[in-house]
């Protein structure tokens, strides 16, 4: 299953473009939130997405900076996905 994750940094921004791109990419389930990406703390939808995915699934984002803002955070997220045998895809 393709599982999408979308994020914008503030409540005034729209998730519509990311959600549409993830749906067009074939994502069957979407997780989205409006929260700063400076760290993975307080990113409840990201935690829910990682908890939701199962072996053989793929977590999909529109851009890498929507998932992580630092190499350390990116590494930790990819490590969690790898432990669950979940793939990762960035569509742009």
GROMACS .gro file of N, CA and C in nm:
model
  276
    1UNK      N    1   0.084  -0.118   0.000
    1UNK     CA    2   0.000   0.000   0.000
    1UNK      C    3   0.089   0.124   0.000
    2UNK      N    4   0.050   0.222  -0.078
    2UNK     CA    5   0.117   0.352  -0.076
    2UNK      C    6   0.046   0.440   0.026
    3UNK      N    7   0.124   0.494   0.119
    3UNK     CA    8   0.072   0.578   0.227
    3UNK      C    9   0.138   0.714   0.215
    4UNK      N   10   0.058   0.819   0.202
    4UNK     CA   11   0.112   0.953   0.185
    4UNK      C   12   0.120   1.031   0.313
    5UNK      N   13   0.222   1.117   0.320
    5UNK     CA   14   0.237   1.209   0.433
    5UNK      C   15   0.261   1.349   0.377
    6UNK      N   16   0.178   1.443   0.419
    6UNK     CA   17   0.188   1.583   0.375
    6UNK      C   18   0.203   1.672   0.498
    7UNK      N   19   0.280   1.780   0.483
    7UNK     CA   20   0.297   1.874   0.593
    7UNK      C   21   0.321   2.014   0.540
    8UNK      N   22   0.258   2.110   0.603
    8UNK     CA   23   0.289   2.251   0.582
    8UNK      C   24   0.327   2.309   0.718
    9UNK      N   25   0.396   2.421   0.716
    9UNK     CA   26   0.453   2.475   0.839
    9UNK      C   27   0.358   2.558   0.923
   10UNK      N   28   0.255   2.613   0.862
   10UNK     CA   29   0.165   2.699   0.940
   10UNK      C   30   0.020   2.675   0.902
   11UNK      N   31  -0.067   2.713   0.993
   11UNK     CA   32  -0.211   2.690   0.973
   11UNK      C   33  -0.267   2.770   0.855
   12UNK      N   34  -0.199   2.875   0.813
   12UNK     CA   35  -0.246   2.955   0.701
   12UNK      C   36  -0.215   2.895   0.565
   13UNK      N   37  -0.134   2.793   0.562
   13UNK     CA   38  -0.097   2.729   0.436
   13UNK      C   39  -0.192   2.615   0.405
   14UNK      N   40  -0.201   2.582   0.277
   14UNK     CA   41  -0.293   2.477   0.233
   14UNK      C   42  -0.218   2.347   0.204
   15UNK      N   43  -0.283   2.238   0.238
   15UNK     CA   44  -0.231   2.104   0.209
   15UNK      C   45  -0.283   2.050   0.077
   16UNK      N   46  -0.368   2.125   0.009
   16UNK     CA   47  -0.438   2.076  -0.110
   16UNK      C   48  -0.344   2.026  -0.220
   17UNK      N   49  -0.239   2.100  -0.250
   17UNK     CA   50  -0.148   2.063  -0.359
   17UNK      C   51  -0.076   1.932  -0.326
   18UNK      N   52  -0.026   1.921  -0.203
   18UNK     CA   53   0.042   1.797  -0.163
   18UNK      C   54  -0.055   1.679  -0.161
   19UNK      N   55  -0.173   1.700  -0.105
   19UNK     CA   56  -0.271   1.591  -0.100
   19UNK      C   57  -0.308   1.543  -0.240
   20UNK      N   58  -0.326   1.638  -0.333
   20UNK     CA   59  -0.359   1.601  -0.471
   20UNK      C   60  -0.245   1.523  -0.535
   21UNK      N   61  -0.122   1.567  -0.515
   21UNK     CA   62  -0.006   1.499  -0.573
   21UNK      C   63   0.008   1.357  -0.516
   22UNK      N   64  -0.016   1.342  -0.387
   22UNK     CA   65  -0.006   1.210  -0.325
   22UNK      C   66  -0.116   1.118  -0.375
   23UNK      N   67  -0.236   1.171  -0.391
   23UNK     CA   68  -0.346   1.092  -0.445
   23UNK      C   69  -0.316   1.052  -0.589
   24UNK      N   70  -0.265   1.147  -0.668
   24UNK     CA   71  -0.229   1.118  -0.807
   24UNK      C   72  -0.119   1.013  -0.816
   25UNK      N   73  -0.032   1.008  -0.715
   25UNK     CA   74   0.077   0.910  -0.712
   25UNK      C   75   0.028   0.771  -0.671
   26UNK      N   76  -0.099   0.762  -0.633
   26UNK     CA   77  -0.156   0.632  -0.599
   26UNK      C   78  -0.170   0.602  -0.451
   27UNK      N   79  -0.148   0.702  -0.367
   27UNK     CA   80  -0.161   0.679  -0.223
   27UNK      C   81  -0.306   0.650  -0.187
   28UNK      N   82  -0.322   0.543  -0.112
   28UNK     CA   83  -0.456   0.501  -0.070
   28UNK      C   84  -0.495   0.559   0.065
   29UNK      N   85  -0.396   0.597   0.145
   29UNK     CA   86  -0.420   0.654   0.278
   29UNK      C   87  -0.330   0.775   0.292
   30UNK      N   88  -0.385   0.886   0.345
   30UNK     CA   89  -0.309   1.009   0.362
   30UNK      C   90  -0.307   1.052   0.507
   31UNK      N   91  -0.192   1.100   0.549
   31UNK     CA   92  -0.176   1.164   0.679
   31UNK      C   93  -0.125   1.304   0.650
   32UNK      N   94  -0.185   1.405   0.713
   32UNK     CA   95  -0.147   1.543   0.685
   32UNK      C   96  -0.154   1.627   0.812
   33UNK      N   97  -0.062   1.724   0.819
   33UNK     CA   98  -0.064   1.811   0.937
   33UNK      C   99  -0.006   1.947   0.904
   34UNK      N  100  -0.044   2.042   0.988
   34UNK     CA  101   0.004   2.180   0.978
   34UNK      C  102   0.084   2.209   1.103
   35UNK      N  103   0.216   2.186   1.093
   35UNK     CA  104   0.305   2.201   1.208
   35UNK      C  105   0.447   2.223   1.157
   36UNK      N  106   0.528   2.293   1.232
   36UNK     CA  107   0.667   2.317   1.195
   36UNK      C  108   0.741   2.185   1.179
   37UNK      N  109   0.832   2.182   1.083
   37UNK     CA  110   0.910   2.061   1.058
   37UNK      C  111   1.048   2.064   1.117
   38UNK      N  112   1.074   2.160   1.208
   38UNK     CA  113   1.209   2.171   1.264
   38UNK      C  114   1.257   2.045   1.332
   39UNK      N  115   1.164   1.970   1.388
   39UNK     CA  116   1.200   1.840   1.445
   39UNK      C  117   1.078   1.749   1.434
   40UNK      N  118   1.098   1.624   1.468
   40UNK     CA  119   0.986   1.530   1.460
   40UNK      C  120   0.900   1.534   1.586
   41UNK      N  121   0.942   1.607   1.687
   41UNK     CA  122   0.861   1.621   1.808
   41UNK      C  123   0.732   1.696   1.775
   42UNK      N  124   0.623   1.655   1.836
   42UNK     CA  125   0.492   1.717   1.818
   42UNK      C  126   0.434   1.700   1.677
   43UNK      N  127   0.488   1.606   1.600
   43UNK     CA  128   0.432   1.579   1.467
   43UNK      C  129   0.350   1.451   1.477
   44UNK      N  130   0.230   1.468   1.531
   44UNK     CA  131   0.144   1.355   1.561
   44UNK      C  132   0.105   1.275   1.438
   45UNK      N  133   0.078   1.342   1.327
   45UNK     CA  134   0.037   1.270   1.206
   45UNK      C  135   0.153   1.190   1.148
   46UNK      N  136   0.274   1.240   1.159
   46UNK     CA  137   0.391   1.164   1.114
   46UNK      C  138   0.403   1.037   1.199
   47UNK      N  139   0.388   1.052   1.329
   47UNK     CA  140   0.394   0.936   1.418
   47UNK      C  141   0.283   0.836   1.383
   48UNK      N  142   0.164   0.886   1.355
   48UNK     CA  143   0.054   0.798   1.317
   48UNK      C  144   0.082   0.726   1.186
   49UNK      N  145   0.142   0.798   1.089
   49UNK     CA  146   0.175   0.738   0.960
   49UNK      C  147   0.277   0.626   0.977
   50UNK      N  148   0.380   0.652   1.056
   50UNK     CA  149   0.484   0.551   1.079
   50UNK      C  150   0.426   0.431   1.154
   51UNK      N  151   0.336   0.457   1.247
   51UNK     CA  152   0.271   0.348   1.319
   51UNK      C  153   0.179   0.268   1.226
   52UNK      N  154   0.115   0.335   1.132
   52UNK     CA  155   0.017   0.273   1.043
   52UNK      C  156   0.080   0.179   0.940
   53UNK      N  157   0.194   0.220   0.882
   53UNK     CA  158   0.253   0.143   0.773
   53UNK      C  159   0.296   0.005   0.820
   54UNK      N  160   0.284  -0.090   0.728
   54UNK     CA  161   0.319  -0.229   0.756
   54UNK      C  162   0.421  -0.278   0.654
   55UNK      N  163   0.482  -0.392   0.682
   55UNK     CA  164   0.580  -0.451   0.592
   55UNK      C  165   0.525  -0.456   0.450
   56UNK      N  166   0.606  -0.409   0.356
   56UNK     CA  167   0.567  -0.407   0.215
   56UNK      C  168   0.504  -0.275   0.171
   57UNK      N  169   0.463  -0.190   0.266
   57UNK     CA  170   0.407  -0.059   0.232
   57UNK      C  171   0.518   0.037   0.189
   58UNK      N  172   0.477   0.150   0.133
   58UNK     CA  173   0.569   0.258   0.098
   58UNK      C  174   0.515   0.388   0.153
   59UNK      N  175   0.598   0.460   0.228
   59UNK     CA  176   0.562   0.594   0.274
   59UNK      C  177   0.605   0.693   0.166
   60UNK      N  178   0.513   0.777   0.122
   60UNK     CA  179   0.538   0.868   0.010
   60UNK      C  180   0.522   1.013   0.056
   61UNK      N  181   0.615   1.098   0.016
   61UNK     CA  182   0.604   1.243   0.039
   61UNK      C  183   0.624   1.314  -0.094
   62UNK      N  184   0.577   1.437  -0.101
   62UNK     CA  185   0.594   1.514  -0.225
   62UNK      C  186   0.735   1.568  -0.238
   63UNK      N  187   0.791   1.616  -0.127
   63UNK     CA  188   0.927   1.669  -0.126
   63UNK      C  189   0.994   1.627   0.004
   64UNK      N  190   1.122   1.609   0.000
   64UNK     CA  191   1.197   1.562   0.116
   64UNK      C  192   1.181   1.655   0.236
   65UNK      N  193   1.176   1.787   0.211
   65UNK     CA  194   1.164   1.880   0.324
   65UNK      C  195   1.026   1.876   0.391
   66UNK      N  196   0.931   1.807   0.332
   66UNK     CA  197   0.801   1.788   0.397
   66UNK      C  198   0.810   1.680   0.503
   67UNK      N  199   0.909   1.593   0.492
   67UNK     CA  200   0.928   1.485   0.588
   67UNK      C  201   1.025   1.525   0.698
   68UNK      N  202   1.139   1.582   0.662
   68UNK     CA  203   1.243   1.613   0.759
   68UNK      C  204   1.316   1.741   0.721
   69UNK      N  205   1.359   1.814   0.822
   69UNK     CA  206   1.434   1.937   0.799
   69UNK      C  207   1.582   1.925   0.835
   70UNK      N  208   1.619   1.808   0.886
   70UNK     CA  209   1.760   1.785   0.918
   70UNK      C  210   1.797   1.643   0.876
   71UNK      N  211   1.924   1.625   0.852
   71UNK     CA  212   1.974   1.493   0.813
   71UNK      C  213   1.951   1.394   0.927
   72UNK      N  214   1.969   1.439   1.050
   72UNK     CA  215   1.949   1.351   1.165
   72UNK      C  216   1.806   1.300   1.174
   73UNK      N  217   1.708   1.391   1.159
   73UNK     CA  218   1.568   1.350   1.162
   73UNK      C  219   1.536   1.256   1.046
   74UNK      N  220   1.586   1.289   0.928
   74UNK     CA  221   1.562   1.203   0.812
   74UNK      C  222   1.618   1.063   0.837
   75UNK      N  223   1.738   1.056   0.891
   75UNK     CA  224   1.801   0.927   0.919
   75UNK      C  225   1.717   0.846   1.017
   76UNK      N  226   1.669   0.910   1.123
   76UNK     CA  227   1.588   0.840   1.224
   76UNK      C  228   1.458   0.789   1.165
   77UNK      N  229   1.395   0.869   1.079
   77UNK     CA  230   1.268   0.828   1.017
   77UNK      C  231   1.291   0.709   0.924
   78UNK      N  232   1.393   0.719   0.839
   78UNK     CA  233   1.423   0.610   0.745
   78UNK      C  234   1.461   0.484   0.823
   79UNK      N  235   1.531   0.499   0.932
   79UNK     CA  236   1.567   0.385   1.015
   79UNK      C  237   1.441   0.316   1.070
   80UNK      N  238   1.344   0.394   1.117
   80UNK     CA  239   1.219   0.337   1.166
   80UNK      C  240   1.146   0.261   1.055
   81UNK      N  241   1.142   0.322   0.936
   81UNK     CA  242   1.074   0.257   0.823
   81UNK      C  243   1.145   0.128   0.785
   82UNK      N  244   1.278   0.132   0.782
   82UNK     CA  245   1.356   0.015   0.746
   82UNK      C  246   1.332  -0.099   0.844
   83UNK      N  247   1.326  -0.067   0.972
   83UNK     CA  248   1.300  -0.169   1.074
   83UNK      C  249   1.165  -0.237   1.051
   84UNK      N  250   1.069  -0.161   0.998
   84UNK     CA  251   0.935  -0.215   0.971
   84UNK      C  252   0.926  -0.277   0.831
   85UNK      N  253   1.037  -0.274   0.757
   85UNK     CA  254   1.042  -0.322   0.617
   85UNK      C  255   0.944  -0.245   0.529
   86UNK      N  256   0.946  -0.113   0.550
   86UNK     CA  257   0.863  -0.021   0.473
   86UNK      C  258   0.955   0.061   0.384
   87UNK      N  259   0.917   0.077   0.258
   87UNK     CA  260   0.995   0.156   0.163
   87UNK      C  261   0.961   0.304   0.179
   88UNK      N  262   1.043   0.387   0.118
   88UNK     CA  263   1.022   0.532   0.120
   88UNK      C  264   1.033   0.585  -0.023
   89UNK      N  265   0.944   0.678  -0.056
   89UNK     CA  266   0.948   0.739  -0.189
   89UNK      C  267   0.922   0.889  -0.178
   90UNK      N  268   1.002   0.966  -0.246
   90UNK     CA  269   0.983   1.111  -0.257
   90UNK      C  270   0.953   1.138  -0.404
   91UNK      N  271   0.838   1.200  -0.434
   91UNK     CA  272   0.797   1.212  -0.574
   91UNK      C  273   0.855   1.331  -0.648
   92UNK      N  274   0.925   1.421  -0.578
   92UNK     CA  275   0.996   1.526  -0.651
   92UNK      C  276   1.122   1.566  -0.578
   0.00000   0.00000   0.00000
